Coordinates of C-alpha atoms and ligand atoms in Angstrom, one line a residue:
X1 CA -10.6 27.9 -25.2
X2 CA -13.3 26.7 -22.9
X3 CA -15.7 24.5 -23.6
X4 CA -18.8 24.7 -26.1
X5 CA -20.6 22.5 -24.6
X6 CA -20.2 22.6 -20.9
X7 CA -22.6 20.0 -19.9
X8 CA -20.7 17.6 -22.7
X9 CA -17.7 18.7 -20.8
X10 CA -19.0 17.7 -17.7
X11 CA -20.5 13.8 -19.0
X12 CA -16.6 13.7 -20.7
X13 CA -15.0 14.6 -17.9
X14 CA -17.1 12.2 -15.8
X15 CA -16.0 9.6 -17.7
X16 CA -12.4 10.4 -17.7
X17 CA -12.5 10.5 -13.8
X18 CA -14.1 7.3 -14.0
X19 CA -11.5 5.6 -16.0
X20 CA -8.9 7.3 -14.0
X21 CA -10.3 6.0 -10.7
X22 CA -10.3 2.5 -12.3
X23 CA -6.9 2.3 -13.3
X24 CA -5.8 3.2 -9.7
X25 CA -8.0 0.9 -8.3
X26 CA -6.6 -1.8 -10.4
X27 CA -2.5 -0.6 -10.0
X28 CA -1.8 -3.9 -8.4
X29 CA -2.4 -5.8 -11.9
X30 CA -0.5 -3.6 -13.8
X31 CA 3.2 -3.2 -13.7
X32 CA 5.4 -1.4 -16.0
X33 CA 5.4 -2.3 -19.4
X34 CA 7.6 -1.1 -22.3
X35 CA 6.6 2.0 -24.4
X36 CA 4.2 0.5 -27.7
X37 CA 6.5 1.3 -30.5
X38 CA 3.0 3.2 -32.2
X39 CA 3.5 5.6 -29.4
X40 CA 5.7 8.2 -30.9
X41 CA 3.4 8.7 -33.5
X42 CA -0.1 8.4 -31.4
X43 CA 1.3 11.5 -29.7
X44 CA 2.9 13.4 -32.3
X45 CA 1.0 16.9 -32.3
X46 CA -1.2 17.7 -35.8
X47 CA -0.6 20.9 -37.6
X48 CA -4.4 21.2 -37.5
X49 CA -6.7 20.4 -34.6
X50 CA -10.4 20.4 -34.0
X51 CA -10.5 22.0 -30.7
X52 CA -12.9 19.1 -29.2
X53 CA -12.3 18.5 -26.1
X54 CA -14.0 14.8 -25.5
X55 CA -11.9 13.5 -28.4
X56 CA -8.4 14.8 -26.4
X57 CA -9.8 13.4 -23.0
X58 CA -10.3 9.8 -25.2
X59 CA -6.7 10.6 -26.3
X60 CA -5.9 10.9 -22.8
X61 CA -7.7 8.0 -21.5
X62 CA -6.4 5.5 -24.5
X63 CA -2.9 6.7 -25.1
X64 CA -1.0 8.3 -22.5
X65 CA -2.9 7.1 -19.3
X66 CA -1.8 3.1 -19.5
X67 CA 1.9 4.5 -20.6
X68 CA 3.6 4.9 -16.4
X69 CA 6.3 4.7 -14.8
X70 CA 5.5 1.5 -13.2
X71 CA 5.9 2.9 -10.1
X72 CA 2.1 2.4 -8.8
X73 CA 3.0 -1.3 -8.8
X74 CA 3.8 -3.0 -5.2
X75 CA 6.6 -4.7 -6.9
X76 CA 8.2 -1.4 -8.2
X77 CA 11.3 -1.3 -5.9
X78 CA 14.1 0.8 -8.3
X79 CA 15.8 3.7 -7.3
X80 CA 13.2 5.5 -5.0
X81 CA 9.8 6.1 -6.8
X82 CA 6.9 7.2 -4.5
X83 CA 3.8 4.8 -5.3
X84 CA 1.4 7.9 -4.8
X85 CA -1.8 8.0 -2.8
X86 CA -5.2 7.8 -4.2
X87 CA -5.8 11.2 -2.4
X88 CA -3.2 12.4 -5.1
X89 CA -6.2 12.9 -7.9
X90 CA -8.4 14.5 -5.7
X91 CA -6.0 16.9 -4.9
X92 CA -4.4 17.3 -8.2
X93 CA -8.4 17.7 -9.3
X94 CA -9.5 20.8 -7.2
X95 CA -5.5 22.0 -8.0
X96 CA -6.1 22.6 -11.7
X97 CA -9.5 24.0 -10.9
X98 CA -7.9 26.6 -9.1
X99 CA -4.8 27.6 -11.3
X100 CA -3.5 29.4 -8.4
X101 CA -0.3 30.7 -8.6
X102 CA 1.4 30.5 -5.8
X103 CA 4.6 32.6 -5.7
X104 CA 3.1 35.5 -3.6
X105 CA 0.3 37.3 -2.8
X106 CA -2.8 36.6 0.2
X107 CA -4.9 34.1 -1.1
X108 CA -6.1 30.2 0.1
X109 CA -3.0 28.7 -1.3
X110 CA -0.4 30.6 0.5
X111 CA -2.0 29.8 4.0
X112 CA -2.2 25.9 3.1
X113 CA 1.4 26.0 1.9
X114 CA 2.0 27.8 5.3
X115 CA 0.6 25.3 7.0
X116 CA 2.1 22.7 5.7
X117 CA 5.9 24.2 6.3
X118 CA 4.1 24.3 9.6
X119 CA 3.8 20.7 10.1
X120 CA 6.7 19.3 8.4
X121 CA 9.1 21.9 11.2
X122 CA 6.8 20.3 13.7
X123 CA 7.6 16.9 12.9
X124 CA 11.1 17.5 12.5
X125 CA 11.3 18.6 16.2
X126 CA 11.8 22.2 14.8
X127 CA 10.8 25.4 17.4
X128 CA 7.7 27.6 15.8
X129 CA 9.7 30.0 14.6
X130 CA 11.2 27.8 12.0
X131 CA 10.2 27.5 8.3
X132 CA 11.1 26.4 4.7
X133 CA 9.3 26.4 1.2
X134 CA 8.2 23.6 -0.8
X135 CA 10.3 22.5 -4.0
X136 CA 9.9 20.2 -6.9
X137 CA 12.0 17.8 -4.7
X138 CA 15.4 17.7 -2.7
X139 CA 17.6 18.4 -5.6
X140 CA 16.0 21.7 -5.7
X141 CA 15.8 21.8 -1.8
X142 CA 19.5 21.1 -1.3
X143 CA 20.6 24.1 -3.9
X144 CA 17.9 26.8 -1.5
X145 CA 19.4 24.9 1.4
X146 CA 23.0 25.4 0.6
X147 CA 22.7 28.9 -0.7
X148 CA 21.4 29.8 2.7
X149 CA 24.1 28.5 4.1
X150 CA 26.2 30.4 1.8
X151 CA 24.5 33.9 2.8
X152 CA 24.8 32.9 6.5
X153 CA 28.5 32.5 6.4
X154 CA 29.2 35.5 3.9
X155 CA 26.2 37.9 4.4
X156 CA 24.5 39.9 2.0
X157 CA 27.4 40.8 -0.1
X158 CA 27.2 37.2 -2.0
X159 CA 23.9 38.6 -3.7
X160 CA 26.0 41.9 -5.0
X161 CA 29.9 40.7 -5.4
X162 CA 29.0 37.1 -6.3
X163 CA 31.6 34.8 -6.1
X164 CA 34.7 37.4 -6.1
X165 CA 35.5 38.1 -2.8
X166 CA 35.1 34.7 -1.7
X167 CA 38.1 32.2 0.0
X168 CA 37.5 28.3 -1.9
X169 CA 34.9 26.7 -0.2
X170 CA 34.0 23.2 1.3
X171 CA 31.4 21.2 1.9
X172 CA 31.8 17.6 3.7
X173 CA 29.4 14.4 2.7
X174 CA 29.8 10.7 3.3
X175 CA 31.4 9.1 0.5
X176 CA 28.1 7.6 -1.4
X177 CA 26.1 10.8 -0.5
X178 CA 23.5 11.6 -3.0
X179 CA 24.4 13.7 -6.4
X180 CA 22.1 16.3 -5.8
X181 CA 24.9 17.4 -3.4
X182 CA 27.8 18.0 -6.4
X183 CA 25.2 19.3 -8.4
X184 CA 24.1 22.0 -6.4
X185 CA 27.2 22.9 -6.1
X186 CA 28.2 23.2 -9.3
X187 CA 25.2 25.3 -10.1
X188 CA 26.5 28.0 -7.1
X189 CA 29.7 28.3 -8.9
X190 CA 31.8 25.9 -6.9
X191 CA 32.6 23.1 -8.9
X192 CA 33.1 19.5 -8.0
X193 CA 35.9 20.0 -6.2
X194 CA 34.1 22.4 -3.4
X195 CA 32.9 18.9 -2.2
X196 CA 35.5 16.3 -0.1
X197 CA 33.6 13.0 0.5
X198 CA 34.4 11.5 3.8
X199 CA 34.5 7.8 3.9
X200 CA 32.7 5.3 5.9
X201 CA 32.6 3.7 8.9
X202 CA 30.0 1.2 9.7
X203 CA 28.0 2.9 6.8
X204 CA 28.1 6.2 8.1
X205 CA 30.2 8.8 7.9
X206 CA 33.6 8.5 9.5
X207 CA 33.4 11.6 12.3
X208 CA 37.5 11.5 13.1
X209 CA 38.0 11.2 9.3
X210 CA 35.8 14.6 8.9
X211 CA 37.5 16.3 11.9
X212 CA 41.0 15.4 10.1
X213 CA 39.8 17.0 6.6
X214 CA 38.1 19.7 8.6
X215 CA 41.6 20.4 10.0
X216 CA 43.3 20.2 7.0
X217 CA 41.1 22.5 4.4
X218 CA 41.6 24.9 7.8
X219 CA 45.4 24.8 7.3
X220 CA 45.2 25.0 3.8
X221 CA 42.8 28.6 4.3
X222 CA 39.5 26.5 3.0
X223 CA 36.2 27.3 4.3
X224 CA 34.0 25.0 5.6
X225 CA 30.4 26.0 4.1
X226 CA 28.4 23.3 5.3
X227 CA 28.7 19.6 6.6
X228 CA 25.7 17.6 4.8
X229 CA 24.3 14.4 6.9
X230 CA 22.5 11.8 4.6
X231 CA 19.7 10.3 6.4
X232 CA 18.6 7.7 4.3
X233 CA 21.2 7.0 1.5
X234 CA 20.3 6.2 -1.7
X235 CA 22.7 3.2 -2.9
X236 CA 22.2 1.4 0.9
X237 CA 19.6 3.4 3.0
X238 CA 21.7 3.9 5.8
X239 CA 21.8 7.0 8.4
X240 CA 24.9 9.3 9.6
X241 CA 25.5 9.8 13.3
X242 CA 23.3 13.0 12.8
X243 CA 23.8 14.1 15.9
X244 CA 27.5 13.2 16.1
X245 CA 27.6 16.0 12.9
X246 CA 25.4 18.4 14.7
X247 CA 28.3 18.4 17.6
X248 CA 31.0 19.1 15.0
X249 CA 29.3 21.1 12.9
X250 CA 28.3 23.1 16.0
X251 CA 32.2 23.3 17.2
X252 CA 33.6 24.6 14.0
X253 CA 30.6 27.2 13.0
X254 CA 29.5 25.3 10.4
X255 CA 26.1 25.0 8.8
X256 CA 24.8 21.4 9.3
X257 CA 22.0 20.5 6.2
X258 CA 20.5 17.1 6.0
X259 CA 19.7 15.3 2.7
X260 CA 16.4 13.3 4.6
X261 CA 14.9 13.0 0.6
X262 CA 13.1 9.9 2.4
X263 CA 14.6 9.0 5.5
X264 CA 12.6 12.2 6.9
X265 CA 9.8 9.6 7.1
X266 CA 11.2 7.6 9.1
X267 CA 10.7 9.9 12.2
X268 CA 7.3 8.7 12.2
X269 CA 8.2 4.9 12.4
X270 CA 8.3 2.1 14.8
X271 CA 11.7 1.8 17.2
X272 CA 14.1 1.0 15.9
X273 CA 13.7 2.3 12.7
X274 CA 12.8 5.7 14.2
X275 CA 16.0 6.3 15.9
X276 CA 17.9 6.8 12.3
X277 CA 16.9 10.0 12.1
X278 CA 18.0 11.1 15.9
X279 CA 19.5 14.3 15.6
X280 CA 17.8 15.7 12.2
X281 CA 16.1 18.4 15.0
X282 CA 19.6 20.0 15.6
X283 CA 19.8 20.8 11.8
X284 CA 19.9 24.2 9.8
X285 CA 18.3 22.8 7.2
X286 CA 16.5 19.8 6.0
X287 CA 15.4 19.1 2.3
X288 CA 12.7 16.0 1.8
X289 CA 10.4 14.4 -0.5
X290 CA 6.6 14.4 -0.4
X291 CA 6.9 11.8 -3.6
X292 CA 8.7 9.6 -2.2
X293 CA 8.1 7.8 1.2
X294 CA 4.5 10.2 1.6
X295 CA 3.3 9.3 -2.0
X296 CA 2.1 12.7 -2.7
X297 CA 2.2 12.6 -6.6
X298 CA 5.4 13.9 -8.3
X299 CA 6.5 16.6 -8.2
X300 CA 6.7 18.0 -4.2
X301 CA 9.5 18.2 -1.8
X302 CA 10.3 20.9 0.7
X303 CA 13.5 23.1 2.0
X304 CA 13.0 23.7 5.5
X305 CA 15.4 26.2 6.7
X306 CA 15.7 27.0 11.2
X307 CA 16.8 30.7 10.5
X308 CA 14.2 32.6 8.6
X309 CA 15.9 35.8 8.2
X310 CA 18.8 34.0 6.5
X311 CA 16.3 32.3 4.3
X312 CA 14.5 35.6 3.2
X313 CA 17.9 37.5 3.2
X314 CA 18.9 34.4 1.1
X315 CA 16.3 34.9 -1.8
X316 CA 13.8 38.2 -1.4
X317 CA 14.3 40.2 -4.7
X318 CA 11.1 43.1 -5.0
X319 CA 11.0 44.8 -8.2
X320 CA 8.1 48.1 -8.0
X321 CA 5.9 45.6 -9.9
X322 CA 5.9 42.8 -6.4
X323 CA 5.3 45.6 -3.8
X324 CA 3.5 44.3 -0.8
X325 CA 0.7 46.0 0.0
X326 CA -1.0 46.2 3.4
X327 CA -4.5 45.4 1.8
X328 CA -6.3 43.2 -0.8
X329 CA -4.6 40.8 -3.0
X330 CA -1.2 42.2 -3.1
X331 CA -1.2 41.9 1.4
X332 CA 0.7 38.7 2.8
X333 CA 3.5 39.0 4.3
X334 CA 4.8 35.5 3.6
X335 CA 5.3 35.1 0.0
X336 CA 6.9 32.1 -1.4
X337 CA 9.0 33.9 -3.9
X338 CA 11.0 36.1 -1.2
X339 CA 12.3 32.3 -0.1
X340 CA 13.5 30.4 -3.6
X341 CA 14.6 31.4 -7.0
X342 CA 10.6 30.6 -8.3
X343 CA 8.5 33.4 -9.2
X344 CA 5.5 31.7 -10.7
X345 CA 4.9 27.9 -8.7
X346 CA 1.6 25.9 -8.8
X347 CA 0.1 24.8 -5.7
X348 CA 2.2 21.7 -4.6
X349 CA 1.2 22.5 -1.3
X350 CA -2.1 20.9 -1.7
X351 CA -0.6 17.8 -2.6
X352 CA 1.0 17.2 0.3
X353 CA -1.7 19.2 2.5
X354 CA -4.6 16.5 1.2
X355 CA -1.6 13.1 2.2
X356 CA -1.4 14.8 5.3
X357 CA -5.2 15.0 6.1
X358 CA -6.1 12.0 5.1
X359 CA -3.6 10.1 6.6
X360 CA -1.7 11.4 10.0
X361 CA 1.5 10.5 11.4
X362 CA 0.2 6.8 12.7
X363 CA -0.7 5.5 9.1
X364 CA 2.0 6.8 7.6
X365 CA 4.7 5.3 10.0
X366 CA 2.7 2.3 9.6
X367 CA 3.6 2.3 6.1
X368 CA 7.4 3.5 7.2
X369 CA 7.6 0.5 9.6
X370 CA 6.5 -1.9 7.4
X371 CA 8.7 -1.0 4.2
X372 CA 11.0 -1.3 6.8
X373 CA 9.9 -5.0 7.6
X374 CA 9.9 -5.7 3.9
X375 CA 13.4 -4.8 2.8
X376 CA 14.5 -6.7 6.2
X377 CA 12.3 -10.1 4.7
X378 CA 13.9 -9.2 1.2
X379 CA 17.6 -9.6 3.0
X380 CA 16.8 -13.0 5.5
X381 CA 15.8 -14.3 2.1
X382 CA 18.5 -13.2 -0.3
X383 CA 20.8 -14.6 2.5
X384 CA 19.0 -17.7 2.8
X385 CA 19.2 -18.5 -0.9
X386 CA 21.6 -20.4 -2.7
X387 CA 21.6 -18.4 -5.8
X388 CA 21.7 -14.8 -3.8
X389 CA 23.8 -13.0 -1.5
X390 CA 23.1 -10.2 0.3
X391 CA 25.4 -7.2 -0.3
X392 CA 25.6 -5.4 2.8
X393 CA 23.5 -5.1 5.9
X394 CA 19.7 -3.9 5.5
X395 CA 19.5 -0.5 8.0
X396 CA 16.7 0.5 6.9
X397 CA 14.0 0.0 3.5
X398 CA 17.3 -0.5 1.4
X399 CA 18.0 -4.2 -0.1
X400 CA 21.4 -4.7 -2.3
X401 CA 21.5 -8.5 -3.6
X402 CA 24.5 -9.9 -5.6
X403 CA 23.2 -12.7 -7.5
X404 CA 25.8 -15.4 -7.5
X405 CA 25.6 -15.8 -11.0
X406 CA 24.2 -13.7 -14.0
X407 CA 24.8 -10.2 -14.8
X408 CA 22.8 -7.7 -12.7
X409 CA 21.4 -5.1 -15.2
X410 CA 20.3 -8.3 -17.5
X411 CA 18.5 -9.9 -14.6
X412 CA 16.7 -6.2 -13.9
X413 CA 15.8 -5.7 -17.4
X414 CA 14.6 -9.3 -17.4
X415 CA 12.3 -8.7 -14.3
X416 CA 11.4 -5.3 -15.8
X417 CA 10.4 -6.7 -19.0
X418 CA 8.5 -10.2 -17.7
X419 CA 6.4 -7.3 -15.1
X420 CA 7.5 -9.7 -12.3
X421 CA 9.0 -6.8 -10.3
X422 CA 11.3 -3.5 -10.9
X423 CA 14.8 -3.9 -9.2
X424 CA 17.1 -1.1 -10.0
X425 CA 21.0 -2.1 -10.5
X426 CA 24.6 -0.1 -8.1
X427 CA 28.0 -0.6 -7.6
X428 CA 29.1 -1.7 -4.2
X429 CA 32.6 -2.6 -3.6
X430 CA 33.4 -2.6 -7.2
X431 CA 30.4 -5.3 -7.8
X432 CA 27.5 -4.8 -9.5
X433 CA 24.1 -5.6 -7.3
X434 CA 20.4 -5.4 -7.5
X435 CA 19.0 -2.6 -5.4
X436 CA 15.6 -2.5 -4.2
X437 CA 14.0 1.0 -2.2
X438 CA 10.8 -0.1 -0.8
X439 CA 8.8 2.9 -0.4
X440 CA 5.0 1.5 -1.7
X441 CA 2.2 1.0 0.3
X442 CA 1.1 -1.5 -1.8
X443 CA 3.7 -3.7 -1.1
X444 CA 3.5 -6.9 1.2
X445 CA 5.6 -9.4 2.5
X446 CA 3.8 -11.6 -0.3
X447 CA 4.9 -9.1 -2.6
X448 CA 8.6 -9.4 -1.6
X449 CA 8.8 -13.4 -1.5
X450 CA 7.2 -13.1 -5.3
X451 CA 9.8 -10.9 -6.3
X452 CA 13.1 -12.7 -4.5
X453 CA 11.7 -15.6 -6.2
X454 CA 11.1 -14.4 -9.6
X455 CA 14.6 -13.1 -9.2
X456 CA 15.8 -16.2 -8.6
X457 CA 14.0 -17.9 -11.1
X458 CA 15.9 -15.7 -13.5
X459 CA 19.3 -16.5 -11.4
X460 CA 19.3 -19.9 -11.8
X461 CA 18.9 -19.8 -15.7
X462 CA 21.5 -17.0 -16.1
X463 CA 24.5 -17.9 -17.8
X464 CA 27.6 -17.9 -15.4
X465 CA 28.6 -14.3 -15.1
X466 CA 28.3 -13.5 -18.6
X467 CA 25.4 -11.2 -19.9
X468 CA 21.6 -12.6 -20.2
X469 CA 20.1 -13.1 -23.7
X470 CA 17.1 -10.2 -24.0
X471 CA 14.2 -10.7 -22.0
X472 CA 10.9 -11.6 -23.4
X473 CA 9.8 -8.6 -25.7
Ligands
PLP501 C1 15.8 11.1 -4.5 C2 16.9 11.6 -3.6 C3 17.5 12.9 -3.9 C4 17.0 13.8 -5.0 O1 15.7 14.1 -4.8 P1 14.7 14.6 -6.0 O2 13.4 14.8 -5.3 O3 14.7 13.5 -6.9 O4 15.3 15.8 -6.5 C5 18.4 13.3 -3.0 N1 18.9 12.6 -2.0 C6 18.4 11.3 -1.8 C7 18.9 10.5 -0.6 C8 17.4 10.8 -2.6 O5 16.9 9.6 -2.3

C-alpha cells in the first residue's frame, strides 16, 4: 500500500498541499454551494482500482475538496459551525503522519493530550489536580460527564448491577437547554423523562422554579443526579446564573455539569462578555468544543471532570491484554482509555494543542469579543429596519430576527442558495426566526451589514407570510 514511487508521491503531494493552501487562502470567496448533481456518481467507489496514488490525490483535489460545508465562509452564521484555523492543516498534516493511537500507552501523544487537559482546567479556573479527556465534541462530553456524575452519586456498583438497584433519577436544565442533554440520557438508560426542564427567567434558568421541582422530585423519592447550567445556549446564546446553580447544586449534593459547547470561550473575552461564564470554576464538570468558538477542525471537544478518581472509577476497564507496565511502551500511568468508553482514538489533541500555540488566550478572546460585537451590530440593525425585528435580546454572539414578512426557512434557503450568507432557522415563542451563531474569525462588521442587507433584500420581495418561490438553483 505505500507508494511506488516515493519521490512522485512527494511532487503529488506537493501539489495537493498547494491546492489545499489555496483554497483556504481564498475561503472568503467561496461560500457554500449546493452538491453538483454528478457528484454521487464522481464518488461512487469502482469494483476495480489502479492503486495510483496521484490520480486519487487529483480525485481529491477536483471532487471532494470544493464540495464544504460552507462553514469557512465569514458569512456562515447557522447553527454553530467552527470556521477552523489555518493551523488546522498543519496539524491535521503531521497527525496522519504519525497514526498514533492514542487510547493508552507512554508515547508523544499522550503527554500533548495531557497538556492540553492541562490548559483547558487552567483556564476554567480549575485547581491542578483537576482533569478531563478530549471527545469528538460535547455530545460525547456530556454522556462521560453525566456518567461520572452517576458513579459519584451511586459508587462502583452502577458498573456491576447496572440500572437495577437504582431509585428514578433526575437531572434539571433550562427549558431550551441543548439536546445532547436528553440524549445522553437516553443512552444511560434513563429516558426522556429523567430530564425536568426548568423554565426561564430573564433567559436563564428560573433558580426558585428549580428549588420548587427540586422539592418536589424529593417528596416524590426522586433523585436529583445532576443540575446542568447552559453557558451559551444554542437557540439564543444566553448564560445561567452559574454560580447561582453552583449554590444550589452545592446545598442539595448535587453534581453541577455545564454544557459551555462554546460559551467556554468566552472566559477569554472582553467585560462584559466575560462575565457570562462567572461561576463555570465551581463546576464538577465542564464539556466544550475545540470546533466551534477555537476553530480547531472538526472533530475535538473535551470532558473536563474536578474529581479524577470519580472519572477513572467512572470508566477504567483492564483486560490482561491493557496491563500497565512500569517500563517501555506499555508505562504511562495516564491513559485515555481508563477515562471514556474509546479504546482506539486518534490524536485530537494536536488539534487543539497547535490553536492553542499559535494563538494564546489574547487573540482568541479577540476573536470572542468581537463575534460578540458582530451579533450586537447584527441586532441594532435588525431593530433598525423596517422589514426586520429582533427576536429577543442579543446576550452574547446569538442573533434571532423575525422578518416581518416572508417565511423564514424560504428566506435561509434563499440566502443559502444565492451564497449571500448562511442563516439557520428556530422557534421562539411559537414564531419561526432566523438565527445567526457568529463564531468565524473571518467575519467583520462589513460582513454582518452585507448579510442583514441581503436579508432584507430578500424580505422585501417575499410574499406576505406565505412561502417563497425556490431560490435561484
Ligand atoms: C453544539 C452544541 C452541543 C453539541 O456539541 P457537539 O460538539 O456538536 O456534540 C451541545 N450544547 C451546545 C450549547 C452546543 O452549541
Amino acid at each position: 500500500m505505500d507508494p511506488q514511487d516515493w519521490e512522485a508521491f512527494r511532487a503529488d503531494m506537493h501539489r495537493l498541499l498547494d491546492q489545499c493552501v489555496d483554497q483556504l487562502h481564498s475561503a472568503r470567496e467561496r461560500p457554500w454551494q449546493p452538491v453538483p448533481d454528478a457528484f454521487n456518481e464522481a464518488i461512487t467507489i469502482p469494483d476495480q482500482t489502479t492503486g495510483e496514488h496521484g490520480a486519487v490525490m487529483d480525485r481529491l483535489a477536483q471532487d471532494i475538496l470544493p464540495q464544504t460545508t460552507g462553514n469557512t465562509h465569514p458569512a456562515f452564521f447557522g447553527w454553530v459551525h467552527g470556521t477552523g484555523q489555518a493551523m488546522g492543516l498543519a496539524s491535521e498534516l503531521v497527525a496522519a503522519t504519525m497514526n498514533s493511537n492514542c487510547g493508552g500507552r507512554d508515547h508523544g501523544a499522550i503527554r500533548v493530550e495531557q497538556e492540553v487537559i492541562r490548559w483547558l482546567c487552567a483556564t476554567a479556573g480549575w485547581p491542578a489536580n483537576t482533569g478531563g479527556i478530549l471527545t469528538t465534541g460535547t455530545s460525547q462530553a456530556t454522556i462521560y460527564a453525566l456518567c461520572a456524575a452517576r458513579l459519584k452519586r451511586f459508587g462502583a456498583a452502577v458498573r456491576t448491577r447496572g440500572l437495577h438497584d437504582m431509585p428514578r433519577l433526575r437531572v434539571y436544565a433550562a427549558k431550551g437547554a441543548h439536546s445532547c442533554v436528553v440524549k445522553a440520557l437516553q443512552v444511560m438508560g434513563h429516558g426522556t423523562q429523567a430530564l425536568k426542564q426548568i423554565p426561564l427567567r430573564d433567559g436563564q434558568m428560573d433558580l426558585d422554579a428549580l428549588r420548587e421541582a427540586l422539592r418536589q422530585d424529593r417528596d416524590a423519592g426522586i433523585e436529583p443526579l445532576a443540575i446542568v447550567a447552559t453557558a451559551g445556549s444554542v437557540n439564543t446564546g444566553t448564560f445561567d446564573d452559574i454560580a447561582g446553580l453552583a449554590r444550589i447544586a452545592h446545598s442539595h449534593g448535587t453534581w453541577l455539569h455545564v454544557d459551555a459547547a462554546f460559551g467556554y470561550w468566552i472566559r477569554l473575552a472582553d467585560a462584559p462578555w466575560r462575565a457570562l461564564a462567572d461561576g463555570m470554576e465551581e463546576a464538577d464538570s465542564i464539556a466544550l468544543d475545540g470546533h466551534k468558538w477555537l476553530g480547531v477542525t472538526y472533530d475535538c471537544g473535551a470532558c473536563l471532570i474536578r474529581d479524577q478518581a470519580v472519572h477513572r472509577a467512572t470508566f477504567a476497564e483492564r483486560p490482561e491484554y491493557l496491563a500497565a507496565q512500569s517500563k517501555g511502551l506499555a508505562a504511562g500511568d495516564w491513559w485515555p482509555t481508563d477515562y471514556g468508553t474509546e479504546l482506539s482514538r486518534g490524536f485530537r489533541a494536536l488539534k487543539m494543542w497547535t490553536a492553542l500555540q499559535t494563538h494564546g488566550p489574547e487573540v482568541i478572546g479577540a476573536v470572542v469579543t468581537d463575534n460578540c460585537k458582530q451579533a450586537a451590530l447584527m441586532g441594532a440593525l435588525a431593530e433598525a429596519s423596517d422589514l426586520l425585528d429582533l427576536a429577543c435580546p442579543v446576550v452574547s454572539n446569538l442573533c434571532v430576527i423575525r422578518p416581518r414578512q416572508g417565511d423564514p426557512a424560504a428566506l435561509a434557503a434563499q440566502l443559502q442558495l444565492s451564497g449571500e450568507a448562511v442563516f439557520s432557522t428556530t422557534t421562539l415563542d411559537g414564531a419561526p426566526c432566523l438565527r445567526a451563531a457568529i463564531v468565524n474569525h473571518r467575519t467583520t462588521s462589513d460582513t454582518i451589514r452585507a448579510a442583514v442587507t441581503a436579508l432584507e433584500r430578500a424580505v422585501a420581495t417575499a410574499p406576505e407570510g406565505g412561502a417563497l418561490p425556490a431560490g435561484p438553483a
